[in-house]
PDB file of C-alpha atoms in Angstrom:
ATOM      1  CA  MET S  19      43.907  34.105  92.515  1.00 83.00           C
ATOM      2  CA  ASP S  20      41.988  32.723  89.585  1.00 92.00           C
ATOM      3  CA  VAL S  21      42.792  35.663  87.286  1.00 93.00           C
ATOM      4  CA  ARG S  22      41.023  35.682  83.950  1.00 93.00           C
ATOM      5  CA  ARG S  23      41.807  38.273  81.278  1.00 92.00           C
ATOM      6  CA  ILE S  24      38.677  39.432  79.506  1.00 90.00           C
ATOM      7  CA  ASP S  25      38.678  38.905  75.768  1.00 82.00           C
ATOM      8  CA  ASP S  26      35.023  38.041  75.151  1.00 81.00           C
ATOM      9  CA  LEU S  27      32.308  40.260  76.568  1.00 85.00           C
ATOM     10  CA  ASP S  28      29.696  37.629  75.710  1.00 84.00           C
ATOM     11  CA  ASP S  29      31.186  35.180  78.189  1.00 84.00           C
ATOM     12  CA  PRO S  30      28.215  33.929  80.325  1.00 83.00           C
ATOM     13  CA  ALA S  31      30.423  34.245  83.430  1.00 83.00           C
ATOM     14  CA  LEU S  32      30.282  38.040  82.993  1.00 88.00           C
ATOM     15  CA  ALA S  33      26.482  38.153  83.025  1.00 84.00           C
ATOM     16  CA  ASP S  34      26.383  39.539  86.582  1.00 85.00           C
ATOM     17  CA  TYR S  35      28.067  42.728  85.369  1.00 86.00           C
ATOM     18  CA  SER S  36      26.368  43.312  82.020  1.00 81.00           C
ATOM     19  CA  ARG S  37      23.470  45.669  81.273  1.00 63.00           C
ATOM     20  CA  LEU S  38      23.784  47.405  84.626  1.00 57.00           C
ATOM     21  CA  THR S  39      22.166  50.528  83.236  1.00 48.00           C
ATOM     22  CA  ASP S  40      18.917  48.608  82.844  1.00 42.00           C
ATOM     23  CA  VAL S  41      17.388  49.379  86.251  1.00 54.00           C
ATOM     24  CA  ALA S  42      14.352  47.167  85.791  1.00 47.00           C
ATOM     25  CA  LEU S  43      16.472  44.151  84.873  1.00 46.00           C
ATOM     26  CA  ARG S  44      18.770  44.705  87.840  1.00 52.00           C
ATOM     27  CA  ARG S  45      15.876  44.889  90.288  1.00 54.00           C
ATOM     28  CA  VAL S  46      14.543  41.575  89.063  1.00 53.00           C
ATOM     29  CA  THR S  47      17.698  39.551  88.652  1.00 59.00           C
ATOM     30  CA  GLU S  48      19.775  40.543  91.705  1.00 58.00           C
ATOM     31  CA  PRO S  49      17.290  39.724  94.490  1.00 59.00           C
ATOM     32  CA  ALA S  50      15.920  36.670  92.660  1.00 59.00           C
ATOM     33  CA  GLY S  51      19.429  35.369  91.990  1.00 62.00           C
ATOM     34  CA  GLY S  52      20.557  36.068  95.515  1.00 81.00           C
ATOM     35  CA  LEU S  53      23.266  38.521  94.448  1.00 83.00           C
ATOM     36  CA  TYR S  54      24.264  42.118  94.986  1.00 86.00           C
ATOM     37  CA  LEU S  55      27.103  44.248  93.639  1.00 87.00           C
ATOM     38  CA  ALA S  56      29.842  45.760  95.819  1.00 89.00           C
ATOM     39  CA  GLU S  57      31.773  48.616  94.204  1.00 88.00           C
ATOM     40  CA  SER S  58      35.325  49.678  95.254  1.00 88.00           C
ATOM     41  CA  THR S  59      37.949  47.817  97.219  1.00 90.00           C
ATOM     42  CA  LYS S  60      36.768  49.473 100.458  1.00 90.00           C
ATOM     43  CA  VAL S  61      33.201  48.221 100.046  1.00 91.00           C
ATOM     44  CA  ILE S  62      34.348  44.775  98.924  1.00 93.00           C
ATOM     45  CA  ALA S  63      36.533  44.586 102.021  1.00 93.00           C
ATOM     46  CA  ARG S  64      33.618  45.496 104.263  1.00 93.00           C
ATOM     47  CA  ALA S  65      31.446  42.869 102.583  1.00 94.00           C
ATOM     48  CA  LEU S  66      34.053  40.204 103.184  1.00 95.00           C
ATOM     49  CA  GLU S  67      34.542  41.328 106.796  1.00 93.00           C
ATOM     50  CA  ALA S  68      30.780  40.912 107.258  1.00 92.00           C
ATOM     51  CA  GLY S  69      31.113  37.292 106.141  1.00 92.00           C
ATOM     52  CA  HIS S  70      29.595  37.698 102.698  1.00 92.00           C
ATOM     53  CA  ARG S  71      30.837  35.376  99.949  1.00 92.00           C
ATOM     54  CA  PRO S  72      32.028  36.672  96.565  1.00 94.00           C
ATOM     55  CA  ARG S  73      30.903  34.934  93.387  1.00 91.00           C
ATOM     56  CA  SER S  74      33.340  36.812  91.151  1.00 93.00           C
ATOM     57  CA  VAL S  75      35.235  40.081  90.918  1.00 95.00           C
ATOM     58  CA  LEU S  76      35.642  42.488  88.024  1.00 94.00           C
ATOM     59  CA  VAL S  77      38.697  44.747  88.215  1.00 93.00           C
ATOM     60  CA  GLN S  78      40.737  47.190  86.202  1.00 90.00           C
ATOM     61  CA  GLU S  79      44.299  46.071  85.584  1.00 87.00           C
ATOM     62  CA  GLN S  80      45.859  48.761  87.790  1.00 87.00           C
ATOM     63  CA  TRP S  81      43.684  47.762  90.794  1.00 89.00           C
ATOM     64  CA  LEU S  82      44.532  44.063  90.721  1.00 91.00           C
ATOM     65  CA  ASP S  83      47.234  44.316  93.386  1.00 91.00           C
ATOM     66  CA  ASP S  84      44.788  46.086  95.749  1.00 90.00           C
ATOM     67  CA  VAL S  85      42.171  43.358  95.322  1.00 92.00           C
ATOM     68  CA  ALA S  86      44.579  40.440  95.733  1.00 92.00           C
ATOM     69  CA  PRO S  87      44.941  40.567  99.565  1.00 94.00           C
ATOM     70  CA  LEU S  88      41.178  40.718  99.988  1.00 94.00           C
ATOM     71  CA  LEU S  89      40.691  37.447  98.133  1.00 94.00           C
ATOM     72  CA  SER S  90      43.393  35.406  99.806  1.00 92.00           C
ATOM     73  CA  GLY S  91      40.738  33.215 101.376  1.00 92.00           C
ATOM     74  CA  PHE S  92      38.879  32.697  98.105  1.00 94.00           C
ATOM     75  CA  PRO S  93      41.394  31.176  95.662  1.00 94.00           C
ATOM     76  CA  ASP S  94      38.686  29.676  93.466  1.00 94.00           C
ATOM     77  CA  VAL S  95      36.730  32.905  92.926  1.00 95.00           C
ATOM     78  CA  PRO S  96      37.268  34.141  89.352  1.00 95.00           C
ATOM     79  CA  VAL S  97      38.800  37.600  89.053  1.00 96.00           C
ATOM     80  CA  PHE S  98      38.044  39.129  85.655  1.00 95.00           C
ATOM     81  CA  VAL S  99      40.628  41.709  84.615  1.00 93.00           C
ATOM     82  CA  GLY S 100      40.384  44.242  81.810  1.00 87.00           C
ATOM     83  CA  GLU S 101      41.206  47.783  80.735  1.00 85.00           C
ATOM     84  CA  ALA S 102      38.825  50.611  81.690  1.00 83.00           C
ATOM     85  CA  PRO S 103      37.248  51.111  78.208  1.00 84.00           C
ATOM     86  CA  LEU S 104      36.451  47.410  77.927  1.00 84.00           C
ATOM     87  CA  LEU S 105      34.910  47.230  81.393  1.00 83.00           C
ATOM     88  CA  GLU S 106      32.877  50.339  80.688  1.00 83.00           C
ATOM     89  CA  GLN S 107      31.554  48.683  77.550  1.00 83.00           C
ATOM     90  CA  LEU S 108      30.565  45.673  79.632  1.00 83.00           C
ATOM     91  CA  THR S 109      28.870  47.442  82.521  1.00 81.00           C
ATOM     92  CA  GLY S 110      27.590  50.574  80.830  1.00 76.00           C
ATOM     93  CA  TYR S 111      29.385  52.986  83.163  1.00 72.00           C
ATOM     94  CA  HIS S 112      32.876  53.917  84.266  1.00 70.00           C
ATOM     95  CA  LEU S 113      34.263  52.039  87.274  1.00 72.00           C
ATOM     96  CA  HIS S 114      35.491  55.101  89.177  1.00 65.00           C
ATOM     97  CA  ARG S 115      36.835  52.961  92.017  1.00 73.00           C
ATOM     98  CA  GLY S 116      38.348  50.283  89.833  1.00 82.00           C
ATOM     99  CA  ALA S 117      36.665  47.145  91.175  1.00 90.00           C
ATOM    100  CA  LEU S 118      33.242  45.534  91.286  1.00 91.00           C
ATOM    101  CA  ALA S 119      32.315  42.273  92.978  1.00 92.00           C
ATOM    102  CA  SER S 120      29.292  40.055  92.553  1.00 90.00           C
ATOM    103  CA  MET S 121      28.430  38.951  96.082  1.00 89.00           C
ATOM    104  CA  HIS S 122      26.055  36.283  97.370  1.00 88.00           C
ATOM    105  CA  ARG S 123      23.299  37.828  99.462  1.00 86.00           C
ATOM    106  CA  PRO S 124      23.268  36.695 103.075  1.00 86.00           C
ATOM    107  CA  VAL S 125      20.094  35.256 104.559  1.00 86.00           C
ATOM    108  CA  LEU S 126      18.275  38.029 106.424  1.00 90.00           C
ATOM    109  CA  PRO S 127      17.784  37.449 110.154  1.00 93.00           C
ATOM    110  CA  SER S 128      14.466  37.793 111.921  1.00 95.00           C
ATOM    111  CA  VAL S 129      13.336  41.096 113.418  1.00 96.00           C
ATOM    112  CA  PRO S 130      13.706  39.845 117.025  1.00 96.00           C
ATOM    113  CA  GLU S 131      17.264  38.734 116.271  1.00 96.00           C
ATOM    114  CA  VAL S 132      18.236  42.109 114.843  1.00 97.00           C
ATOM    115  CA  VAL S 133      16.716  44.230 117.622  1.00 97.00           C
ATOM    116  CA  LYS S 134      17.518  41.935 120.558  1.00 95.00           C
ATOM    117  CA  ASP S 135      20.128  44.195 122.156  1.00 94.00           C
ATOM    118  CA  ALA S 136      19.256  47.421 120.350  1.00 96.00           C
ATOM    119  CA  ARG S 137      18.338  50.714 122.013  1.00 96.00           C
ATOM    120  CA  ARG S 138      17.883  52.803 118.869  1.00 97.00           C
ATOM    121  CA  VAL S 139      16.429  51.394 115.669  1.00 98.00           C
ATOM    122  CA  VAL S 140      15.556  53.224 112.439  1.00 98.00           C
ATOM    123  CA  ILE S 141      12.633  52.037 110.335  1.00 98.00           C
ATOM    124  CA  LEU S 142      12.579  52.999 106.655  1.00 97.00           C
ATOM    125  CA  ASP S 143       8.974  52.922 105.516  1.00 96.00           C
ATOM    126  CA  GLY S 144       8.575  52.929 101.752  1.00 93.00           C
ATOM    127  CA  LEU S 145      11.654  54.958 100.802  1.00 95.00           C
ATOM    128  CA  VAL S 146      12.233  54.612  97.054  1.00 92.00           C
ATOM    129  CA  ASP S 147      15.413  56.629  96.572  1.00 93.00           C
ATOM    130  CA  HIS S 148      18.500  54.435  96.878  1.00 93.00           C
ATOM    131  CA  THR S 149      20.693  57.442  97.630  1.00 95.00           C
ATOM    132  CA  ASN S 150      18.595  58.321 100.672  1.00 96.00           C
ATOM    133  CA  VAL S 151      18.621  54.723 101.860  1.00 96.00           C
ATOM    134  CA  GLY S 152      22.409  54.601 101.656  1.00 96.00           C
ATOM    135  CA  ALA S 153      22.812  57.990 103.342  1.00 97.00           C
ATOM    136  CA  ILE S 154      20.577  56.946 106.241  1.00 97.00           C
ATOM    137  CA  PHE S 155      22.606  53.787 106.791  1.00 97.00           C
ATOM    138  CA  ARG S 156      25.712  55.957 106.968  1.00 96.00           C
ATOM    139  CA  SER S 157      24.044  58.169 109.572  1.00 97.00           C
ATOM    140  CA  VAL S 158      22.990  55.103 111.553  1.00 97.00           C
ATOM    141  CA  ALA S 159      26.554  53.794 111.576  1.00 95.00           C
ATOM    142  CA  GLY S 160      28.158  57.139 112.318  1.00 94.00           C
ATOM    143  CA  LEU S 161      25.743  58.336 114.985  1.00 94.00           C
ATOM    144  CA  GLY S 162      25.463  55.121 116.923  1.00 88.00           C
ATOM    145  CA  ALA S 163      22.049  53.609 116.237  1.00 95.00           C
ATOM    146  CA  ASP S 164      21.970  49.832 116.460  1.00 97.00           C
ATOM    147  CA  ALA S 165      19.915  48.541 113.528  1.00 97.00           C
ATOM    148  CA  VAL S 166      17.717  49.361 110.549  1.00 98.00           C
ATOM    149  CA  LEU S 167      14.412  47.759 109.632  1.00 98.00           C
ATOM    150  CA  VAL S 168      12.982  48.259 106.138  1.00 97.00           C
ATOM    151  CA  THR S 169       9.380  47.741 105.113  1.00 96.00           C
ATOM    152  CA  PRO S 170       8.461  45.582 102.098  1.00 93.00           C
ATOM    153  CA  THR S 171       8.004  48.666  99.903  1.00 92.00           C
ATOM    154  CA  CYS S 172      11.365  50.207 100.788  1.00 94.00           C
ATOM    155  CA  ALA S 173      14.205  50.315  98.255  1.00 91.00           C
ATOM    156  CA  ASP S 174      16.801  47.574  98.494  1.00 90.00           C
ATOM    157  CA  PRO S 175      19.693  48.497 100.854  1.00 93.00           C
ATOM    158  CA  LEU S 176      21.991  46.201  98.839  1.00 91.00           C
ATOM    159  CA  TYR S 177      21.297  47.981  95.571  1.00 89.00           C
ATOM    160  CA  ARG S 178      24.616  49.141  94.140  1.00 84.00           C
ATOM    161  CA  ARG S 179      23.935  52.853  94.634  1.00 87.00           C
ATOM    162  CA  SER S 180      22.721  52.360  98.216  1.00 92.00           C
ATOM    163  CA  VAL S 181      25.861  50.406  99.086  1.00 92.00           C
ATOM    164  CA  ARG S 182      28.121  52.990  97.457  1.00 89.00           C
ATOM    165  CA  VAL S 183      26.477  56.043  99.050  1.00 92.00           C
ATOM    166  CA  SER S 184      26.557  54.360 102.451  1.00 93.00           C
ATOM    167  CA  MET S 185      30.326  53.845 102.046  1.00 90.00           C
ATOM    168  CA  GLY S 186      29.683  50.156 102.701  1.00 91.00           C
ATOM    169  CA  THR S 187      27.973  50.686 106.062  1.00 94.00           C
ATOM    170  CA  VAL S 188      24.930  48.737 104.826  1.00 95.00           C
ATOM    171  CA  LEU S 189      27.296  45.790 105.168  1.00 94.00           C
ATOM    172  CA  GLN S 190      28.089  46.660 108.792  1.00 93.00           C
ATOM    173  CA  VAL S 191      24.793  47.816 110.276  1.00 96.00           C
ATOM    174  CA  PRO S 192      22.434  44.972 111.251  1.00 96.00           C
ATOM    175  CA  TRP S 193      19.240  45.165 109.209  1.00 97.00           C
ATOM    176  CA  THR S 194      16.322  43.105 108.012  1.00 96.00           C
ATOM    177  CA  ARG S 195      12.853  43.373 106.514  1.00 95.00           C
ATOM    178  CA  LEU S 196       9.896  44.385 108.701  1.00 96.00           C
ATOM    179  CA  PRO S 197       6.413  43.125 107.861  1.00 96.00           C
ATOM    180  CA  GLU S 198       3.697  45.512 106.714  1.00 95.00           C
ATOM    181  CA  TRP S 199       2.050  47.474 109.518  1.00 95.00           C
ATOM    182  CA  LYS S 200      -1.211  45.661 108.871  1.00 94.00           C
ATOM    183  CA  ASP S 201       0.610  42.353 109.303  1.00 94.00           C
ATOM    184  CA  GLY S 202       1.882  42.936 112.820  1.00 94.00           C
ATOM    185  CA  ALA S 203       4.954  45.179 112.495  1.00 96.00           C
ATOM    186  CA  ALA S 204       3.963  47.291 115.506  1.00 97.00           C
ATOM    187  CA  GLU S 205       3.307  44.216 117.632  1.00 96.00           C
ATOM    188  CA  LEU S 206       6.761  42.878 116.832  1.00 96.00           C
ATOM    189  CA  LEU S 207       8.341  46.131 117.967  1.00 97.00           C
ATOM    190  CA  HIS S 208       6.231  46.448 121.104  1.00 97.00           C
ATOM    191  CA  ASP S 209       6.949  42.831 122.040  1.00 96.00           C
ATOM    192  CA  SER S 210      10.647  43.734 121.900  1.00 95.00           C
ATOM    193  CA  GLY S 211      10.082  46.706 124.202  1.00 97.00           C
ATOM    194  CA  PHE S 212      10.286  49.528 121.669  1.00 98.00           C
ATOM    195  CA  HIS S 213       8.501  52.849 121.755  1.00 98.00           C
ATOM    196  CA  ILE S 214       7.558  53.723 118.167  1.00 98.00           C
ATOM    197  CA  ALA S 215       8.334  57.358 117.294  1.00 98.00           C
ATOM    198  CA  ALA S 216       7.133  58.428 113.863  1.00 96.00           C
ATOM    199  CA  LEU S 217       8.951  61.407 112.364  1.00 96.00           C
ATOM    200  CA  ALA S 218       6.169  63.377 110.666  1.00 93.00           C
ATOM    201  CA  LEU S 219       4.206  66.616 110.495  1.00 88.00           C
ATOM    202  CA  ALA S 220       1.037  66.562 112.614  1.00 87.00           C
ATOM    203  CA  ASP S 221      -0.964  68.937 114.771  1.00 86.00           C
ATOM    204  CA  ASP S 222      -0.397  66.735 117.818  1.00 89.00           C
ATOM    205  CA  ALA S 223       3.312  66.120 117.141  1.00 93.00           C
ATOM    206  CA  VAL S 224       5.892  66.552 119.909  1.00 96.00           C
ATOM    207  CA  THR S 225       9.014  68.496 119.009  1.00 96.00           C
ATOM    208  CA  LEU S 226      12.191  66.461 118.746  1.00 96.00           C
ATOM    209  CA  ASP S 227      13.954  68.326 121.549  1.00 95.00           C
ATOM    210  CA  ARG S 228      11.054  67.738 123.963  1.00 96.00           C
ATOM    211  CA  PHE S 229      10.883  64.055 123.071  1.00 97.00           C
ATOM    212  CA  ALA S 230      14.637  63.633 123.364  1.00 96.00           C
ATOM    213  CA  ALA S 231      14.676  65.265 126.789  1.00 94.00           C
ATOM    214  CA  ASP S 232      12.831  62.300 128.262  1.00 94.00           C
ATOM    215  CA  ALA S 233      13.244  59.619 125.586  1.00 95.00           C
ATOM    216  CA  PRO S 234      12.273  56.012 126.335  1.00 95.00           C
ATOM    217  CA  GLU S 235      15.045  53.476 126.801  1.00 95.00           C
ATOM    218  CA  ARG S 236      14.298  51.781 123.485  1.00 97.00           C
ATOM    219  CA  VAL S 237      13.087  53.844 120.534  1.00 97.00           C
ATOM    220  CA  ALA S 238      12.206  52.825 116.980  1.00 98.00           C
ATOM    221  CA  ILE S 239      12.351  55.936 114.758  1.00 98.00           C
ATOM    222  CA  VAL S 240      10.092  55.631 111.717  1.00 97.00           C
ATOM    223  CA  MET S 241      11.107  57.572 108.589  1.00 96.00           C
ATOM    224  CA  GLY S 242       8.635  57.987 105.710  1.00 94.00           C
ATOM    225  CA  ALA S 243       8.938  58.066 101.959  1.00 87.00           C
ATOM    226  CA  GLU S 244      10.332  61.085 100.143  1.00 79.00           C
ATOM    227  CA  GLY S 245       7.616  63.613  99.405  1.00 76.00           C
ATOM    228  CA  ASP S 246       4.601  61.693 100.691  1.00 77.00           C
ATOM    229  CA  GLY S 247       5.923  60.999 104.163  1.00 83.00           C
ATOM    230  CA  LEU S 248       4.390  58.316 106.354  1.00 89.00           C
ATOM    231  CA  GLY S 249       1.120  56.634 105.526  1.00 90.00           C
ATOM    232  CA  ARG S 250      -1.870  56.401 107.860  1.00 91.00           C
ATOM    233  CA  ARG S 251      -1.058  52.882 109.031  1.00 94.00           C
ATOM    234  CA  ALA S 252       2.442  53.904 110.114  1.00 94.00           C
ATOM    235  CA  LEU S 253       1.094  56.980 111.885  1.00 94.00           C
ATOM    236  CA  ALA S 254      -1.600  54.916 113.595  1.00 95.00           C
ATOM    237  CA  ALA S 255       1.044  52.448 114.806  1.00 96.00           C
ATOM    238  CA  ALA S 256       3.162  55.190 116.368  1.00 96.00           C
ATOM    239  CA  ASP S 257       3.204  55.754 120.125  1.00 97.00           C
ATOM    240  CA  THR S 258       4.421  59.324 119.538  1.00 97.00           C
ATOM    241  CA  ILE S 259       4.596  61.530 116.486  1.00 97.00           C
ATOM    242  CA  VAL S 260       7.762  63.627 116.554  1.00 97.00           C
ATOM    243  CA  THR S 261       8.612  66.648 114.439  1.00 95.00           C
ATOM    244  CA  ILE S 262      11.763  68.665 113.814  1.00 93.00           C
ATOM    245  CA  PRO S 263      10.912  72.367 114.254  1.00 91.00           C
ATOM    246  CA  MET S 264      11.713  74.370 111.126  1.00 85.00           C
ATOM    247  CA  LEU S 265      12.148  78.045 110.271  1.00 88.00           C
ATOM    248  CA  HIS S 266      11.572  80.435 107.345  1.00 86.00           C
ATOM    249  CA  GLY S 267       8.556  78.612 105.961  1.00 82.00           C
ATOM    250  CA  VAL S 268      10.401  75.339 105.349  1.00 84.00           C
ATOM    251  CA  ASP S 269       8.192  72.478 106.514  1.00 76.00           C
ATOM    252  CA  SER S 270      10.680  69.594 106.557  1.00 80.00           C
ATOM    253  CA  LEU S 271      14.150  68.288 105.734  1.00 85.00           C
ATOM    254  CA  ASN S 272      15.221  65.690 103.228  1.00 91.00           C
ATOM    255  CA  VAL S 273      14.619  62.297 104.845  1.00 94.00           C
ATOM    256  CA  ALA S 274      18.355  61.464 105.019  1.00 94.00           C
ATOM    257  CA  SER S 275      19.120  64.831 106.668  1.00 95.00           C
ATOM    258  CA  ALA S 276      16.191  64.370 109.046  1.00 94.00           C
ATOM    259  CA  SER S 277      17.512  60.969 110.069  1.00 96.00           C
ATOM    260  CA  ALA S 278      20.874  62.450 111.037  1.00 96.00           C
ATOM    261  CA  VAL S 279      19.253  65.203 113.109  1.00 96.00           C
ATOM    262  CA  ALA S 280      16.950  62.745 114.879  1.00 96.00           C
ATOM    263  CA  LEU S 281      19.702  60.212 115.567  1.00 97.00           C
ATOM    264  CA  TRP S 282      21.965  62.885 117.019  1.00 96.00           C
ATOM    265  CA  ALA S 283      19.190  64.194 119.272  1.00 96.00           C
ATOM    266  CA  LEU S 284      18.155  60.698 120.392  1.00 95.00           C
ATOM    267  CA  ARG S 285      21.590  59.179 120.813  1.00 90.00           C
ATOM    268  CA  PRO S 286      21.624  57.044 123.953  1.00 80.00           C
ATOM    269  CA  GLN S 287      23.383  58.709 126.818  1.00 72.00           C
ATOM    270  CA  GLN S 288      26.137  56.653 128.375  1.00 60.00           C
TER     271      GLN S 288
END
């Protein structure tokens, strides 16, 4: 490994890891620079297994031996090593899992490529909370859906918090960006044979259990933004509006919880 002990926090090579508490800066520089951050050896391993290329790695001294096997195929990737207080000063937060990698973003595939063999797809329409995005990816991976599509206004699945909350499953589940509804998103899904089921509250909604009892072969489940839910274009694009029946005056679940319930109910039967 190309191990480099950190003695100068102003080293330009460390720029990927500095000022991470500045959310606005991170949103601008990571996508534009084609990078994302993978935190923990487990997540870094999943990124590498997915074929993603590291640009550099930042690691606490005691975690160096755990990182070494992961980078055996990348001898020229710099591995910056330092003590916890120094790394915290650099990044602005404590590295609880000891390692952080700056990864090159892969080129996103087209929607038809991602959904080609899929039976269950989840669409995240305008979600802004990175925790919810990560949690939904984890549900998708754990409950057997095939892919995730995110609208242009949805939070970035490769944002550090999304990746961490998902336990790295955003690096395993196939996903890509879906166009706006007004720009042909529904047509893309219908052309691929999907029935669009919007999870929302509506007078004409079908309960989840009734829909699941005779679910179409290929279903795209649309999840709306926290609080506001789905917009009128998404609802208009839906073939069916589906609701989860609730009790005790509660009208809905958190979007991540709702995704798990819906995916369990709509899991394809073997």
